[in-house]
Amino acid sequence: MSLTKLLLRRAASRSRSRSSLSFATRAFSSTADEEPEPVSFEDISTASYRIRDGIQQTQCEYSPLLSQRMGVELFLKKDHRQMTGSFKERGARNALLQLTEEEKKNGVVAASAGNHAQALAYHGKLLGIPVTCVMPKVAPLTKIARCRELGARVVLHGEHILEARDKAEDFVRDENMVYINGFDRPEIIAGAGTMGIEILHQVPDVDAIIVPVGGGGLIAGVALAVKTLAPKVQVIGVEPEYCSSFSEALKAGKPVNMPTQPTLADGLAVPCVGANAFEIARNYVDKVVTVSERSIALSVLRLVEMEKVVVEGGGASSLAALIDNKLPELKGKRVVLPLTGGNIDTPVLGRVIDRGLAADGRLVRFVATVSDRPGGIAQLTCFLRDFGVSVKDIYHERAWVHASISHVAVKCVVETQSSEHALELKQRLQEQGYPLIWESFAGGQAPAVEL
């Protein structure tokens, strides 16, 4: 018997064993009080063979522009180019292929607002397996429509993912479906880990891989694969400051629930890391850092401008770790950044790009006090035109002004050519005698003001 067939037979045996697990461990993510289910390198290598016909082996390309800007030799693993726009397809297909015939007939259910739901819907359709996606009512309309286009039954329930998950439990109980967790099921972790094998084949002398962290499934699988094959390669996790559930789990020694805030990296906003994923990752991950909202927005902008690729906030967060200078020890090293997802709504993309321009010092806001006589505002706008800036928004205020009654406050948002150009604009406005309140997002959080 060939090695490949032997691996597949062993994996099938494990899958049948898992089918007999209790509802709590079979259907939903493990908790810290349950015994984690192990995942081995053999599981990942078998998954790599199992999913090969349905998953793209995405490119891992050298980026000369970003390498020069960041001071590292940078490669981008473009998994946002999977058919549904994210790495989630790896685990989804691997999990679906290991269902028993009865489970395939009954179908699967998932609670998801985005990438996991689309990945399951797509591969469920290819494999003839019914898929039900329970999505929060606030899920993006484009993602709801996409899941329906792919043939999934979409049920809208609750205001957030936890309420959607409660509804998914009804389908497991009433229709005998299998619940497929998006980040903590062993088959999902093993599927995600196939990315690590690909990276080592494509960039064999890599020094470090920076992996976005949400529920922990991706970094667990990648770290296990990479450390098995190349133990000296660093595996570094990155998560948003507004949702650092993996960092908190490391401090506590176990997964813990933590409050989250809205973040540009919404795909990483998981309040509690998976127990299976954490148990694996804690033994292999070298370091975990958190990144600011400013750096996430700037990362999306850099990728659009320099690489001509559109990536969601969570998918760009690995670059944010370099932009935030959280990893100075990687200067001059060969580094791979997985671009894990590209499913960002067009209106959101516009807002994120504006945030990125502000973070780069190219979009600035100021209040100038000008004469309220005819031509006072025109004089200011003509100056801005001649200085080569683009006025994005302008508003004048007469009542709530501390200056004399003959003056008006003009609030402007302008786009400049660079942060240096913006600073020069500030200096020139002051030289022209305009009383000025200057606000910039570059280098940190700008103060919030009413416009």
Coordinates of C-alpha atoms in Angstrom, one line a residue:
M1 CA 0.0 0.0 0.0
S2 CA 1.3 3.5 -0.9
L3 CA 2.1 6.0 1.8
T4 CA -0.6 8.4 0.5
K5 CA -3.3 5.7 0.7
L6 CA -2.1 4.7 4.1
L7 CA -2.4 8.3 5.3
L8 CA -5.8 8.7 3.8
R9 CA -7.0 5.4 5.4
R10 CA -5.8 6.5 8.9
A11 CA -7.4 9.9 8.5
A12 CA -10.7 8.3 7.5
S13 CA -10.5 6.1 10.6
R14 CA -10.0 9.2 12.8
S15 CA -12.9 10.9 11.1
R16 CA -15.2 8.0 11.9
S17 CA -14.1 8.0 15.5
R18 CA -14.8 11.7 15.8
S19 CA -18.3 11.1 14.4
S20 CA -19.2 9.3 17.7
L21 CA -18.2 12.2 19.9
S22 CA -20.8 13.9 22.0
F23 CA -22.8 16.9 20.7
A24 CA -20.7 19.3 22.8
T25 CA -17.3 18.3 21.4
R26 CA -18.6 17.3 17.9
A27 CA -20.7 20.3 17.1
F28 CA -19.2 23.3 18.7
S29 CA -15.8 24.8 19.7
S30 CA -14.1 23.1 22.6
T31 CA -14.0 25.0 25.9
A32 CA -11.1 25.3 28.3
D33 CA -12.6 22.6 30.5
E34 CA -12.8 20.0 27.7
E35 CA -9.9 17.8 26.6
P36 CA -8.5 19.3 23.4
E37 CA -8.6 17.1 20.3
P38 CA -5.1 16.6 18.9
V39 CA -3.9 17.5 15.4
S40 CA -0.8 16.0 14.0
F41 CA 1.5 16.9 11.1
E42 CA 0.2 13.7 9.5
D43 CA -3.2 15.3 9.5
I44 CA -1.9 18.3 7.7
S45 CA 0.1 16.4 5.1
T46 CA -2.9 14.2 4.4
A47 CA -5.2 17.2 4.1
S48 CA -2.8 18.7 1.6
Y49 CA -3.2 15.7 -0.6
R50 CA -7.0 15.4 0.1
I51 CA -7.9 18.9 -1.0
R52 CA -5.4 19.3 -3.8
D53 CA -8.0 19.1 -6.6
G54 CA -10.3 21.7 -5.2
I55 CA -8.0 24.4 -3.7
Q56 CA -5.7 26.7 -5.5
Q57 CA -2.0 26.6 -4.6
T58 CA -1.8 30.4 -4.5
Q59 CA 1.3 32.3 -5.4
C60 CA 3.9 33.5 -2.9
E61 CA 5.4 36.5 -4.6
Y62 CA 8.3 38.8 -3.8
S63 CA 7.4 42.4 -3.3
P64 CA 10.3 44.7 -4.2
L65 CA 8.4 47.9 -3.3
L66 CA 7.2 46.8 0.1
S67 CA 10.6 45.1 0.8
Q68 CA 12.3 48.5 0.2
R69 CA 9.8 50.3 2.3
M70 CA 9.8 47.9 5.2
G71 CA 13.5 47.0 5.3
V72 CA 12.9 43.2 4.9
E73 CA 12.9 40.8 2.0
L74 CA 9.1 40.4 1.8
F75 CA 7.0 37.7 0.1
L76 CA 3.2 37.8 -0.1
K77 CA 1.3 34.5 0.1
K78 CA -1.9 35.5 -1.8
D79 CA -4.5 33.3 -0.4
H80 CA -7.1 36.0 -1.0
R81 CA -7.1 34.7 -4.5
Q82 CA -9.0 31.5 -3.6
M83 CA -12.3 31.2 -5.3
T84 CA -14.3 32.7 -2.4
G85 CA -11.6 35.2 -1.5
S86 CA -10.0 33.7 1.6
F87 CA -7.9 30.9 3.1
K88 CA -11.0 29.4 4.8
E89 CA -11.6 27.1 1.8
R90 CA -8.7 24.9 2.9
G91 CA -10.3 23.9 6.1
A92 CA -13.8 23.9 4.7
R93 CA -13.1 21.4 2.0
N94 CA -11.0 19.2 4.2
A95 CA -13.8 19.0 6.8
L96 CA -16.5 18.3 4.2
L97 CA -14.5 15.5 2.6
Q98 CA -14.2 13.7 5.9
L99 CA -17.9 13.5 6.7
T100 CA -19.6 10.1 6.7
E101 CA -22.2 9.3 4.0
E102 CA -25.0 9.9 6.6
E103 CA -23.5 13.2 7.6
K104 CA -23.2 14.3 4.0
K105 CA -26.9 13.5 3.4
N106 CA -28.0 15.4 6.5
G107 CA -25.9 18.4 5.7
V108 CA -23.8 20.8 7.7
V109 CA -24.5 24.1 9.4
A110 CA -22.2 27.0 10.3
A111 CA -22.6 30.3 12.2
S112 CA -20.6 32.9 10.3
A113 CA -20.9 36.4 9.0
G114 CA -18.4 36.0 6.2
N115 CA -15.5 34.0 4.8
H116 CA -16.2 30.7 6.5
A117 CA -19.8 30.7 5.4
Q118 CA -18.8 31.4 1.8
A119 CA -16.1 28.7 1.8
L120 CA -18.5 26.1 3.1
A121 CA -21.3 27.1 0.7
Y122 CA -18.9 26.9 -2.3
H123 CA -17.4 23.5 -1.5
G124 CA -20.7 22.1 -0.3
K125 CA -22.1 22.9 -3.7
L126 CA -19.1 21.3 -5.5
L127 CA -19.4 18.1 -3.3
G128 CA -23.2 17.9 -3.3
I129 CA -23.5 18.5 0.5
P130 CA -26.4 20.7 1.8
V131 CA -25.1 23.7 3.6
T132 CA -27.0 26.0 6.0
C133 CA -25.4 29.3 7.0
V134 CA -26.8 31.0 10.0
M135 CA -25.8 34.7 9.8
P136 CA -26.4 37.6 12.0
K137 CA -28.9 40.1 10.8
V138 CA -26.2 42.7 10.5
A139 CA -24.1 40.6 8.2
P140 CA -23.0 42.4 5.0
L141 CA -25.7 42.1 2.3
T142 CA -23.1 41.2 -0.3
K143 CA -22.0 38.2 1.7
I144 CA -25.5 37.1 2.4
A145 CA -26.3 37.3 -1.3
R146 CA -23.1 35.4 -2.2
C147 CA -23.9 32.5 0.1
R148 CA -27.4 32.2 -1.5
E149 CA -25.9 32.4 -5.0
L150 CA -23.7 29.4 -4.0
G151 CA -26.8 27.4 -3.1
A152 CA -26.6 27.6 0.7
R153 CA -29.7 28.0 2.8
V154 CA -29.2 31.3 4.6
V155 CA -30.9 31.9 7.9
L156 CA -30.7 35.4 9.4
H157 CA -30.8 35.4 13.2
G158 CA -29.6 37.5 16.0
E159 CA -27.6 40.7 16.2
H160 CA -24.2 39.0 16.6
I161 CA -22.4 35.8 15.9
L162 CA -23.1 34.2 19.3
E163 CA -26.9 34.5 18.8
A164 CA -26.4 33.0 15.3
R165 CA -24.5 30.1 16.8
D166 CA -27.4 29.5 19.3
K167 CA -29.7 29.2 16.3
A168 CA -27.3 26.8 14.5
E169 CA -27.6 24.5 17.6
D170 CA -31.3 24.1 16.7
F171 CA -30.4 22.7 13.3
V172 CA -28.0 20.3 14.8
R173 CA -30.6 19.0 17.3
D174 CA -33.7 19.1 15.0
E175 CA -32.2 18.1 11.6
N176 CA -29.2 16.1 12.8
M177 CA -26.7 18.3 11.0
V178 CA -23.0 18.6 11.7
Y179 CA -21.9 21.9 13.0
I180 CA -18.6 23.0 11.4
N181 CA -16.7 25.5 13.5
G182 CA -14.7 28.0 11.5
F183 CA -11.5 27.8 13.4
D184 CA -11.3 25.1 16.1
R185 CA -12.5 21.9 14.5
P186 CA -9.4 19.6 14.0
E187 CA -10.2 19.2 10.3
I188 CA -10.3 22.9 9.9
I189 CA -7.0 23.4 11.6
A190 CA -5.3 20.7 9.5
G191 CA -6.7 22.2 6.3
A192 CA -5.4 25.7 7.3
G193 CA -2.0 24.2 8.0
T194 CA -1.6 23.2 4.4
M195 CA -0.7 26.8 3.7
G196 CA 2.4 26.3 5.8
I197 CA 3.6 23.4 3.7
E198 CA 3.1 25.5 0.5
I199 CA 5.0 28.4 1.9
L200 CA 8.1 26.3 2.7
H201 CA 8.0 24.8 -0.8
Q202 CA 7.7 28.3 -2.4
V203 CA 10.2 30.2 -0.1
P204 CA 12.4 27.4 1.3
D205 CA 14.9 29.8 3.0
V206 CA 12.3 31.9 4.8
D207 CA 13.2 33.3 8.2
A208 CA 9.8 34.2 9.5
I209 CA 6.1 33.9 8.8
I210 CA 3.7 36.5 10.3
V211 CA 0.2 35.1 10.6
P212 CA -3.0 36.9 11.4
V213 CA -4.8 35.5 14.5
G214 CA -8.6 35.5 15.1
G215 CA -9.9 32.2 16.5
G216 CA -6.4 30.7 16.1
G217 CA -7.0 27.9 13.6
L218 CA -4.7 29.3 10.9
I219 CA -1.8 30.0 13.1
A220 CA -2.1 26.7 14.9
G221 CA -2.1 24.7 11.6
V222 CA 0.7 26.8 10.0
A223 CA 2.9 26.7 13.1
L224 CA 2.5 22.9 13.5
A225 CA 3.4 22.3 9.8
V226 CA 6.3 24.8 9.7
K227 CA 7.9 23.8 13.0
T228 CA 7.7 20.2 12.0
L229 CA 9.5 20.7 8.7
A230 CA 11.7 23.7 9.5
P231 CA 12.0 24.3 13.3
K232 CA 14.2 27.4 12.9
V233 CA 11.6 29.4 11.0
Q234 CA 9.9 31.9 13.3
V235 CA 6.1 31.8 13.4
I236 CA 4.7 35.1 14.7
G237 CA 1.1 35.9 15.4
V238 CA -0.6 39.3 15.0
E239 CA -4.0 40.5 16.2
P240 CA -5.7 43.8 16.5
E241 CA -5.4 45.8 19.7
Y242 CA -9.2 45.9 19.9
C243 CA -9.5 42.1 20.1
S244 CA -6.4 40.4 21.5
S245 CA -8.0 37.1 22.6
F246 CA -4.9 35.0 21.8
S247 CA -2.6 37.3 23.8
E248 CA -5.0 37.2 26.7
A249 CA -5.1 33.4 26.5
L250 CA -1.3 33.2 26.7
K251 CA -1.4 35.3 29.9
A252 CA -4.1 33.2 31.5
G253 CA -2.7 29.9 30.2
K254 CA -6.1 29.0 28.7
P255 CA -8.7 30.5 26.4
V256 CA -10.6 33.3 28.1
N257 CA -13.6 35.4 26.9
M258 CA -12.8 39.0 26.5
P259 CA -14.8 42.0 25.4
T260 CA -14.1 43.2 21.9
Q261 CA -14.4 46.6 20.2
P262 CA -15.3 47.2 16.5
T263 CA -12.1 46.9 14.4
L264 CA -11.1 47.3 10.8
A265 CA -9.9 43.6 11.1
D266 CA -13.4 42.4 11.7
G267 CA -12.5 38.9 10.5
L268 CA -10.2 38.6 13.5
A269 CA -12.7 39.9 16.1
V270 CA -13.1 36.6 17.9
P271 CA -13.8 37.1 21.7
C272 CA -12.3 33.7 22.7
V273 CA -9.6 31.7 20.9
G274 CA -10.4 28.1 20.2
A275 CA -9.3 25.6 22.8
N276 CA -7.9 23.1 20.2
A277 CA -6.2 25.9 18.3
F278 CA -4.7 27.4 21.4
E279 CA -3.4 24.1 22.7
I280 CA -1.5 23.5 19.5
A281 CA -0.3 27.1 18.8
R282 CA 1.0 27.8 22.3
N283 CA 3.7 25.1 21.8
Y284 CA 4.9 26.3 18.4
V285 CA 4.3 30.1 18.1
D286 CA 7.4 32.2 18.8
K287 CA 5.7 35.5 19.5
V288 CA 2.4 37.3 19.3
V289 CA 2.0 41.1 18.8
T290 CA -0.9 43.5 18.6
V291 CA -1.4 46.2 16.0
S292 CA -3.2 49.5 15.9
E293 CA -6.2 50.5 13.8
R294 CA -4.1 53.1 12.2
S295 CA -1.5 50.6 11.0
I296 CA -4.2 48.2 9.7
A297 CA -5.8 51.0 7.6
L298 CA -2.4 52.0 6.3
S299 CA -1.6 48.4 5.4
V300 CA -4.7 48.1 3.2
L301 CA -3.7 51.4 1.5
R302 CA -0.1 50.2 0.9
L303 CA -1.3 46.9 -0.6
V304 CA -3.7 48.8 -2.9
E305 CA -1.1 51.4 -4.0
M306 CA 2.0 49.2 -4.2
E307 CA 0.7 45.7 -5.0
K308 CA -2.5 46.6 -6.8
V309 CA -4.4 44.1 -4.5
V310 CA -7.5 44.6 -2.4
V311 CA -7.3 42.9 1.0
E312 CA -9.6 43.1 4.0
G313 CA -8.3 44.5 7.3
G314 CA -7.7 41.1 8.8
G315 CA -5.9 39.9 5.7
A316 CA -3.6 42.9 5.8
S317 CA -2.8 42.8 9.6
S318 CA 0.4 40.9 9.1
L319 CA 1.8 43.8 7.2
A320 CA 0.5 46.1 9.9
A321 CA 3.0 44.4 12.4
L322 CA 5.9 45.7 10.2
I323 CA 4.3 49.2 9.7
D324 CA 3.8 49.5 13.5
N325 CA 7.5 48.5 13.9
K326 CA 6.5 45.7 16.3
L327 CA 9.1 43.4 14.9
P328 CA 12.4 45.2 14.5
E329 CA 14.4 42.0 14.9
L330 CA 13.2 41.0 11.4
K331 CA 15.1 43.8 9.6
G332 CA 17.0 42.4 6.7
K333 CA 15.4 38.9 7.1
R334 CA 13.3 37.0 4.6
V335 CA 9.7 37.2 5.7
V336 CA 6.4 35.8 4.3
L337 CA 3.1 37.6 4.9
P338 CA -0.1 35.5 4.3
L339 CA -2.8 37.7 2.7
T340 CA -5.6 35.7 4.2
G341 CA -8.8 37.4 2.8
G342 CA -10.0 39.9 0.2
N343 CA -13.7 40.1 1.1
I344 CA -14.2 43.7 1.9
D345 CA -17.4 45.7 1.0
T346 CA -16.9 48.5 -1.4
P347 CA -18.2 51.2 0.9
V348 CA -16.0 49.9 3.7
L349 CA -13.0 49.9 1.4
G350 CA -13.5 53.6 0.7
R351 CA -13.6 54.4 4.4
V352 CA -10.6 52.3 5.1
I353 CA -8.6 54.0 2.3
D354 CA -9.5 57.4 3.8
R355 CA -8.3 56.2 7.2
G356 CA -5.1 54.9 5.5
L357 CA -4.5 58.3 3.8
A358 CA -5.0 60.0 7.2
A359 CA -2.6 57.6 8.9
D360 CA -0.1 58.4 6.1
G361 CA -0.4 62.1 6.7
R362 CA -1.9 62.7 3.3
L363 CA -5.4 63.4 4.5
V364 CA -5.5 66.2 7.1
R365 CA -8.2 68.3 8.8
F366 CA -7.8 71.8 10.0
V367 CA -9.9 74.8 11.2
A368 CA -8.8 78.2 9.9
T369 CA -10.4 81.5 11.1
V370 CA -11.0 83.8 8.2
S371 CA -12.7 87.2 7.6
D372 CA -16.5 86.9 7.2
R373 CA -16.4 89.6 4.6
P374 CA -17.1 88.8 0.9
G375 CA -14.2 86.9 -0.5
G376 CA -12.8 85.7 2.8
I377 CA -13.4 82.0 2.2
A378 CA -12.6 82.3 -1.5
Q379 CA -9.2 83.7 -0.5
L380 CA -8.5 80.6 1.5
T381 CA -9.7 78.1 -1.1
C382 CA -7.7 79.9 -3.8
F383 CA -4.6 79.5 -1.6
L384 CA -5.3 75.8 -1.2
R385 CA -5.7 75.4 -4.9
D386 CA -2.4 77.2 -5.7
F387 CA -0.6 75.1 -3.1
G388 CA -1.7 71.9 -4.9
V389 CA -4.0 70.3 -2.4
S390 CA -7.4 68.8 -3.1
V391 CA -10.3 70.0 -0.9
K392 CA -12.3 66.9 0.1
D393 CA -14.7 68.6 2.5
I394 CA -15.3 72.2 3.7
Y395 CA -17.8 73.7 6.2
H396 CA -18.0 77.1 7.7
E397 CA -19.3 77.9 11.2
R398 CA -20.5 81.4 12.3
A399 CA -22.2 80.9 15.6
W400 CA -19.8 78.8 17.7
V401 CA -16.7 80.8 17.1
H402 CA -14.4 82.3 19.8
A403 CA -13.1 85.0 17.4
S404 CA -14.7 88.3 16.8
I405 CA -18.1 88.6 15.1
S406 CA -16.4 89.6 11.9
H407 CA -14.7 86.2 11.5
V408 CA -15.9 82.7 10.6
A409 CA -14.4 79.3 11.3
V410 CA -13.7 77.3 8.2
K411 CA -13.3 73.6 8.7
C412 CA -11.5 71.8 5.9
V413 CA -10.5 68.2 5.0
V414 CA -7.8 68.2 2.3
E415 CA -5.7 65.6 0.6
T416 CA -2.0 66.4 0.1
Q417 CA 0.8 64.8 -1.9
S418 CA 2.6 63.5 1.1
S419 CA 3.0 64.0 4.8
E420 CA 5.9 66.4 4.1
H421 CA 3.6 68.4 1.8
A422 CA 1.0 68.5 4.6
L423 CA 3.5 69.9 7.1
E424 CA 4.6 72.5 4.6
L425 CA 0.9 73.4 4.1
K426 CA 0.5 73.9 7.8
Q427 CA 3.6 76.2 7.9
R428 CA 2.4 78.3 5.0
L429 CA -1.1 78.8 6.4
Q430 CA 0.4 80.0 9.6
E431 CA 2.7 82.3 7.7
Q432 CA -0.3 83.7 5.9
G433 CA -1.7 84.7 9.3
Y434 CA -4.5 82.2 9.6
P435 CA -5.3 81.3 13.2
L436 CA -5.2 77.5 12.9
I437 CA -6.3 74.3 14.6
W438 CA -4.4 71.5 12.9
E439 CA -5.4 67.8 13.2
S440 CA -3.5 64.9 11.8
F441 CA -3.9 61.1 12.2
A442 CA -0.3 60.4 11.2
G443 CA 1.7 58.8 13.9
G444 CA -1.3 58.0 16.1
Q445 CA -4.9 58.7 17.0
A446 CA -6.2 62.1 16.0
P447 CA -8.4 63.9 18.5
A448 CA -12.1 63.6 17.8
V449 CA -13.8 66.9 17.0
E450 CA -17.3 67.9 15.9
L451 CA -17.5 69.1 12.3

